[in-house]
Each structure stands twice: as structure tokens, then as C-alpha cells.
């Protein structure tokens, strides 16, 4: 299935989609699939969203790319809109991907301590099950042995602790500690959500020791949990937050958002990007924000996800031999499986419901945020059918 392509992805299903509208993808044979994968949490407005199409048609007539050597008004506008949602922050750097947003965050942390004369403070505390991207630095930050094998000495300065273990963090903080990096809801690691009180304790620890708290919201941000940022429910804020995936609604855009204090060491010339923040990407981000920040949109996510979770709780109760546990927050849903997750994924695909796997034997359901109750009903029926078939051994 890979042909001339580097075989780093399994494309064994051979599935290929030709068109999409709303939350439906259509394959080459005209078969419709309900898309609860959304390009792995990217297509938050689904496909061919009318407002997105209109804004991108306008944008495509103007220069797509202008160097960051010039003023790009779309960057200022998108940055201001993001900062309005992140009152703790003062600066934004735009990137083309999540990993690049994290790279900027990692440099920002180190430069902050460097600027304070604390060059020894270069270590970030991270957590098992983390995923921060596939560059060399973000692979090291994620710490997964499988992804680090054979690519040489990993970048130093990451210390991985058990997920959720605030006591371990308190014990690990030392002279070299620069900050704490976590996903408020882990994605790839198995849709594990941090409780509010743990985040509050980490915030207090960071404040007490002069550490920076960095949230990787590449997957859980942009309304996915029902709040604009996935951390909002906790009542605390980070010093730096990384966004990407949903931000461009399918166009590659990432952002590293930081407080003035955190970004104090990011002087002229210390970072950059050729493509990051180009006008076309800024239009995509701006169009997505038009919709996500509209009155009632996040309430829709909250209501729809509550309805979905209620239905999934029933499915778990009726199919305990297939679904063991319901995880996540909002429309970031994880089903921990009692059978191999690949079996459930295949059975759901047979029901024409697209989803994604995660670690810890979890199936992820990440529908576009524009999903309606009717789609949820269809998905629940597909899940019920898939589970029944698996129970029947067929
Ligand atoms: C997907 C993801 C990344 C990496 O984003 P890319 O755009 O693939 O570089 C980083 N962190 C989290 C939490 C993610 O889900």
C-alpha cells in the first residue's frame, strides 16, 4: 500500500477518501463513513464547512506566503484573538505543526532560565504516556522507547515520571529543574485526563520553585474538551501553551502562546520559521476561530459530548466484555477495551465508523466539533452493533 512512500505508516486497510461533507467522508466506491477520527482531532469543523470555504477562497487570491521579514496583519489579528482566550499570555509564535509549537515552547523555557542567569536549569519534568511530536527534541520529550530506538543519543533534559503523580514531581524538583510539561488530556498515551486538583498542585509547585508550567494542548485544545483550552476547567493557567491540530481546521497551523515572563529570553534572532504564520495559514486559523468563538459553539460541544458520554456509558454497561472504561473529557473520548483494540477498530470500520487507536489498549473517538445528536445516535448504534458482533465471536 505504500508504493514510493516511506513505509512508516500502516495503510493496510487500503481505505482512501475522495470527498467529505460535514462529518461524513466518502470513499472511491461511494461508500459513506462517519468520521469520528477527524484527521486525528484536526478537522474540527468537519469537511467543506461553508464559512471555512468562503474565507479560504478569499485568502487564496491574495499572497499565500510572505516572509516574516514583513508585517503580516493576519498574524497580529490571530495572535490577539488567541490571547483574548489566554489572559495569562502576552506573546504568540506561529508554526506549521504541533511538534514545532513544542520546539518553540522548549526553547522558550530554556531561554527564560538562561536570561535569569540560571543556565543549569534546563530539565523539564514530563510524564509517562506523553506524546509531543516526532522531531528529535519532541521525541526525547515524549520519552517512548519505541520511538527513540536507533536514532542516536536522545536530547537530554527530560525526566519522565509516572502519569498523574504529583508527589513524584515534588520529590524530583531540584537545581536543574526548569519546568513541567504535560498534556491536560493525554492523547496518544490513552486519553488520560489530569484531575483539576493535581493541576492546581503542579501550578503551586511551579510557583514555589520558579518553574514554568507548559501545557501541550495540540490535541486537547481548540474546543475539543468543551472549553476553548483543555486546562480551563481547572481554574489555573500555564505559563506556555502549545496549540496546533484543530487550529487550522485542516490547514497546517500551530502556535506557541506564552506569558511575558516566560518569553523573556526569546530575543531577536533566537527563533524563526520560513513558513510559520504565512497569510494563508492565518486565514485558516482566523476562519476556525470565527466559528469556534461564535456564541453557543462551545456549549454545543459540551451538550453533545454529555449526550455522547451518556450513550457510551450505556454501551459500556451492556458490553463489559468489549468496553472496559470510558475516558477523556468533552469530545475527546477514549474507550479502554477488554479485547484487543484493533478488533474493535476493525469492527467499527465494518460499521463505517472511523476512529483511532491509542496506547493502553484504547480506541479514540474524536468527532469534528460540529457533530450533531443525529450523528451521535448513528455512532452509538454502530458501536452497539460492533460490540454485539465481537461478542458473537464473528
Ligand atoms: C499530534 C500531537 C503533537 C504533534 O503534532 P504534529 O503536528 O504532528 O507535529 C504534539 N502533541 C500532542 C499532544 C499531539 O497530539
XYZ file of C-alpha atoms and ligand atoms in Angstrom:
409
model
C 0.000 0.000 0.000
C 2.999 2.332 0.423
C 4.451 2.270 -3.093
C 7.039 5.045 -3.300
C 6.150 6.318 0.185
C 8.346 5.803 3.228
C 6.674 2.857 4.964
C 6.334 4.491 8.382
C 2.539 4.313 8.375
C 0.356 1.209 8.238
C -2.006 1.720 5.336
C -3.129 -1.856 5.303
C -6.854 -1.055 5.139
C -6.285 0.493 1.709
C -9.026 2.987 2.523
C -8.916 6.196 0.539
C -11.423 9.026 0.649
C -12.468 11.122 -2.280
C -14.816 13.662 -0.773
C -16.126 14.926 2.503
C -19.021 16.966 3.779
C -19.673 17.765 7.408
C -18.774 14.681 9.447
C -19.094 12.260 6.505
C -16.218 11.007 4.347
C -16.919 9.189 1.080
C -14.538 6.641 -0.412
C -13.770 5.861 -4.044
C -16.645 3.366 -4.203
C -19.187 5.903 -2.990
C -19.393 4.392 0.494
C -20.060 6.894 3.297
C -18.187 6.750 6.600
C -18.993 8.623 9.789
C -15.700 10.287 10.639
C -15.008 10.117 14.380
C -11.269 10.366 13.723
C -11.352 13.842 12.128
C -7.820 13.533 10.790
C -6.748 12.838 14.399
C -8.512 15.799 16.012
C -7.638 18.180 13.165
C -10.853 18.653 11.177
C -12.823 20.239 13.991
C -15.252 21.897 11.560
C -15.611 18.706 9.535
C -15.270 18.927 5.755
C -16.314 21.686 3.349
C -17.545 23.967 6.114
C -19.213 26.888 4.270
C -17.563 29.647 6.311
C -14.158 27.986 6.016
C -14.583 27.643 2.242
C -15.592 31.271 1.871
C -12.669 32.602 3.901
C -10.136 30.348 2.163
C -11.429 31.298 -1.306
C -10.819 34.952 -0.458
C -7.402 34.184 1.006
C -6.248 32.186 -1.987
C -6.499 35.284 -4.213
C -4.043 37.191 -2.022
C -0.355 36.259 -1.475
C -0.202 32.851 0.254
C 3.240 33.351 1.606
C 5.056 36.452 2.756
C 8.287 36.348 4.695
C 8.279 37.085 8.400
C 10.676 39.889 7.441
C 7.487 41.860 6.684
C 4.486 42.749 8.780
C 1.706 40.180 8.334
C -1.513 41.720 9.683
C -3.255 38.321 9.791
C -0.687 37.145 12.361
C -1.346 40.064 14.656
C -5.085 39.538 14.363
C -4.977 35.777 15.053
C -2.496 36.293 17.914
C -4.751 38.909 19.505
C -7.764 36.621 19.254
C -5.853 33.743 20.864
C -4.508 35.984 23.612
C -8.040 37.128 24.384
C -8.769 33.494 25.297
C -5.479 33.191 27.216
C -5.346 36.234 29.501
C -2.187 34.944 31.223
C -0.234 35.262 27.965
C 1.279 38.134 26.001
C 3.053 36.612 23.004
C 2.376 34.123 20.207
C 4.730 32.396 17.759
C 3.089 30.653 14.785
C 4.360 27.342 13.440
C 3.333 24.747 10.846
C 2.803 21.846 13.215
C 2.354 20.701 16.769
C 5.928 19.477 17.139
C 7.212 22.876 16.043
C 4.959 24.612 18.564
C 6.530 22.363 21.230
C 10.039 23.085 19.934
C 9.333 26.772 20.434
C 7.983 26.048 23.920
C 11.099 24.033 24.850
C 13.432 26.799 23.670
C 11.321 29.392 25.476
C 11.677 27.521 28.785
C 15.445 27.143 28.479
C 15.938 30.722 27.335
C 13.817 32.016 30.216
C 16.182 30.490 32.759
C 19.227 31.447 30.688
C 18.074 35.077 30.725
C 17.796 34.855 34.522
C 21.360 33.598 34.704
C 20.205 30.115 35.697
C 21.769 28.143 32.861
C 21.809 24.974 34.978
C 18.003 24.936 34.878
C 17.459 23.004 31.678
C 15.433 19.972 32.730
C 11.732 19.532 32.102
C 9.646 17.085 34.057
C 7.441 15.053 31.723
C 5.049 12.114 32.162
C 4.812 8.542 31.023
C 2.473 8.122 28.070
C 3.286 11.627 26.818
C 3.334 12.466 23.132
C 4.778 15.764 21.979
C 5.681 15.123 18.334
C 8.265 13.455 16.103
C 11.164 15.875 15.843
C 14.309 14.779 17.666
C 13.621 17.092 20.630
C 9.929 16.274 20.952
C 10.637 12.545 20.576
C 13.038 12.856 23.502
C 10.380 14.792 25.441
C 7.835 12.028 24.807
C 10.345 9.501 26.055
C 8.806 6.460 24.385
C 11.473 3.794 23.918
C 9.858 2.550 20.696
C 10.205 5.973 19.033
C 13.732 6.605 20.317
C 15.281 3.330 19.210
C 18.184 3.658 16.787
C 18.048 7.411 16.301
C 21.057 8.173 18.435
C 21.583 9.865 21.764
C 18.254 11.481 22.740
C 18.301 15.192 23.567
C 18.995 15.444 27.286
C 16.931 17.438 29.751
C 13.748 15.400 30.136
C 12.774 13.464 33.200
C 9.725 11.238 32.776
C 7.607 10.488 35.856
C 4.514 8.307 36.323
C 1.351 9.915 34.910
C -0.597 11.897 37.480
C 1.965 11.515 40.253
C 2.287 14.970 41.826
C 4.221 13.570 44.807
C 6.849 12.254 42.413
C 7.116 15.713 40.853
C 7.567 17.340 44.257
C 10.316 14.842 45.054
C 12.026 15.272 41.675
C 12.271 19.080 41.631
C 15.894 20.120 42.026
C 18.585 22.603 40.966
C 18.342 21.607 37.343
C 14.559 21.664 37.022
C 13.298 24.259 34.542
C 9.631 23.372 34.303
C 6.866 20.820 33.929
C 5.440 19.734 30.569
C 2.155 17.850 30.232
C -0.947 17.299 28.118
C -4.015 18.244 30.221
C -5.636 15.271 28.485
C -3.103 12.796 27.095
C -3.989 11.785 23.549
C -1.700 9.088 22.142
C -0.976 7.836 25.674
C -4.548 6.586 26.071
C -6.893 9.576 26.591
C -5.946 10.109 30.206
C -7.171 13.338 31.813
C -5.408 15.184 34.610
C -7.710 15.996 37.555
C -8.125 19.701 38.385
C -6.634 19.369 41.866
C -3.422 17.794 40.502
C -3.008 20.632 38.014
C -3.537 23.137 40.832
C -0.865 21.416 42.926
C 1.561 21.443 39.979
C 0.867 25.163 39.478
C 1.655 25.804 43.145
C 4.854 23.713 42.931
C 5.989 25.633 39.845
C 5.293 28.961 41.547
C 7.147 27.936 44.700
C 10.274 26.901 42.743
C 10.284 29.427 39.884
C 9.457 26.739 37.289
C 7.494 27.187 34.085
C 4.351 25.126 33.542
C 3.889 24.124 29.900
C 0.679 22.621 28.561
C 0.703 20.711 25.289
C -2.828 21.356 24.027
C -2.080 20.318 20.462
C -4.795 17.654 20.716
C -6.998 18.679 23.672
C -7.173 22.410 22.881
C -9.326 24.355 20.399
C -12.669 23.463 21.994
C -12.139 19.697 21.969
C -12.988 19.332 25.672
C -15.870 21.821 25.574
C -13.678 24.671 26.839
C -11.524 26.632 24.406
C -8.392 25.417 26.203
C -8.407 21.995 27.807
C -6.976 23.414 31.048
C -9.754 25.971 31.660
C -11.849 23.617 33.790
C -9.037 23.508 36.345
C -9.142 27.208 37.187
C -5.353 27.503 36.851
C -3.293 28.569 33.864
C 0.061 27.528 32.428
C 2.976 29.811 31.508
C 3.140 28.422 27.982
C 0.554 26.580 25.885
C 1.091 24.859 22.540
C -1.736 24.563 20.012
C -1.947 23.008 16.543
C -4.182 20.223 15.137
C -7.646 21.884 15.234
C -6.299 25.434 14.960
C -6.231 25.436 11.150
C -9.255 23.177 10.708
C -7.201 21.008 8.328
C -4.643 23.579 7.215
C -1.266 23.162 8.969
C -1.016 25.812 11.699
C 0.466 25.673 15.172
C 1.015 28.255 17.871
C 3.182 28.663 20.949
C 1.470 31.036 23.354
C 3.493 32.361 26.295
C 3.329 34.803 29.171
C 5.577 37.847 29.029
C 7.633 36.439 31.898
C 8.080 33.024 30.256
C 9.122 34.504 26.909
C 11.566 36.975 28.476
C 14.578 35.206 26.964
C 13.292 34.919 23.393
C 15.327 37.764 21.954
C 15.608 38.949 18.388
C 17.029 36.209 16.150
C 16.816 33.334 18.621
C 13.974 31.566 16.799
C 12.266 31.647 13.427
C 10.328 29.875 10.705
C 10.098 30.340 6.954
C 6.507 29.205 6.540
C 5.190 29.702 10.088
C 2.481 32.354 10.225
C 2.019 32.735 6.474
C -1.106 34.638 5.368
C -2.972 31.559 4.087
C -2.431 29.719 7.373
C -3.503 32.791 9.343
C -6.738 32.978 7.342
C -7.417 29.321 8.109
C -6.875 29.889 11.832
C -8.960 33.044 11.791
C -11.827 31.300 9.981
C -11.775 28.456 12.514
C -11.883 30.947 15.387
C -14.839 32.755 13.752
C -16.824 29.556 14.188
C -15.422 28.184 17.457
C -15.797 31.522 19.269
C -19.331 32.101 17.988
C -21.931 32.264 20.751
C -23.137 28.804 21.624
C -20.441 26.791 19.821
C -18.592 25.570 22.914
C -21.941 24.985 24.653
C -22.830 22.780 21.686
C -19.628 20.784 22.258
C -20.440 20.450 25.963
C -24.026 19.339 25.333
C -23.183 16.962 22.508
C -20.341 15.362 24.440
C -22.517 14.893 27.542
C -25.116 13.175 25.359
C -22.425 11.016 23.710
C -20.909 10.028 27.040
C -24.296 9.060 28.459
C -24.850 6.783 25.490
C -21.339 5.358 25.737
C -21.803 4.638 29.448
C -24.832 2.516 28.446
C -22.761 0.729 25.797
C -20.062 0.012 28.355
C -22.663 -1.390 30.737
C -24.217 -3.585 28.005
C -20.867 -4.758 26.592
C -18.500 -5.145 29.566
C -16.600 -7.866 27.690
C -15.644 -5.350 24.988
C -15.576 -1.896 26.618
C -13.903 -1.700 29.988
C -13.727 2.004 30.696
C -14.795 5.371 29.319
C -12.098 8.055 29.387
C -11.375 11.647 28.468
C -13.148 14.958 28.502
C -15.697 16.527 26.152
C -15.405 15.239 22.595
C -12.022 13.689 23.348
C -13.275 10.210 24.127
C -11.332 7.061 24.920
C -12.761 3.558 25.178
C -10.423 1.245 27.038
C -11.053 -2.167 25.512
C -11.394 -5.550 27.167
C -10.446 -7.136 23.825
C -7.506 -6.089 21.621
C -8.332 -2.552 20.470
C -7.559 -3.490 16.853
C -10.580 -5.819 16.940
C -12.944 -3.038 17.969
C -11.419 -0.617 15.448
C -11.923 -3.177 12.652
C -15.484 -3.951 13.785
C -16.308 -0.228 13.862
C -14.817 0.224 10.414
C -17.138 -2.542 9.205
C -19.975 -0.398 10.607
C -18.430 2.513 8.689
C -17.409 4.425 11.770
C -13.864 5.839 11.661
C -11.875 6.081 14.889
C -8.211 5.994 16.000
C -6.221 3.783 18.339
C -4.149 4.975 21.288
C -1.799 3.358 23.794
C -3.099 1.420 26.783
C -5.487 -0.546 24.535
C -7.689 2.484 23.956
C -9.895 3.381 20.983
C -10.170 7.146 20.476
C -13.351 8.837 19.262
C -12.575 12.396 18.157
C -15.516 13.610 16.068
C -15.493 17.023 14.386
C -16.830 19.509 16.944
C -19.743 20.339 14.614
C -21.136 16.818 15.176
C -24.905 16.691 15.845
C -27.009 14.420 18.036
C -28.159 12.509 14.978
C -24.558 11.551 14.168
C -24.012 10.573 17.786
C -27.059 8.276 17.612
C -25.679 6.676 14.443
C -22.267 6.231 16.071
C -23.768 4.668 19.204
C -25.729 2.232 17.063
C -22.544 1.349 15.161
C -20.723 0.780 18.457
C -23.581 -1.382 19.751
C -23.544 -3.465 16.556
C -19.761 -3.784 16.528
C -19.692 -4.923 20.163
C -22.506 -7.435 19.595
C -20.642 -8.894 16.621
C -17.435 -9.202 18.644
C -19.355 -10.886 21.476
C -20.789 -13.309 18.954
C -17.219 -14.161 18.030
C -17.803 -13.233 14.392
C -0.278 15.436 17.386
C 0.378 15.928 18.613
C 1.625 16.557 18.585
C 2.441 16.689 17.320
O 1.818 17.451 16.351
P 2.359 17.390 14.834
O 1.526 18.418 14.126
O 2.145 16.003 14.349
O 3.793 17.753 14.874
C 2.137 17.055 19.768
N 1.476 16.921 20.926
C 0.276 16.323 21.004
C -0.441 16.229 22.310
C -0.315 15.784 19.856
O -1.476 15.148 19.932
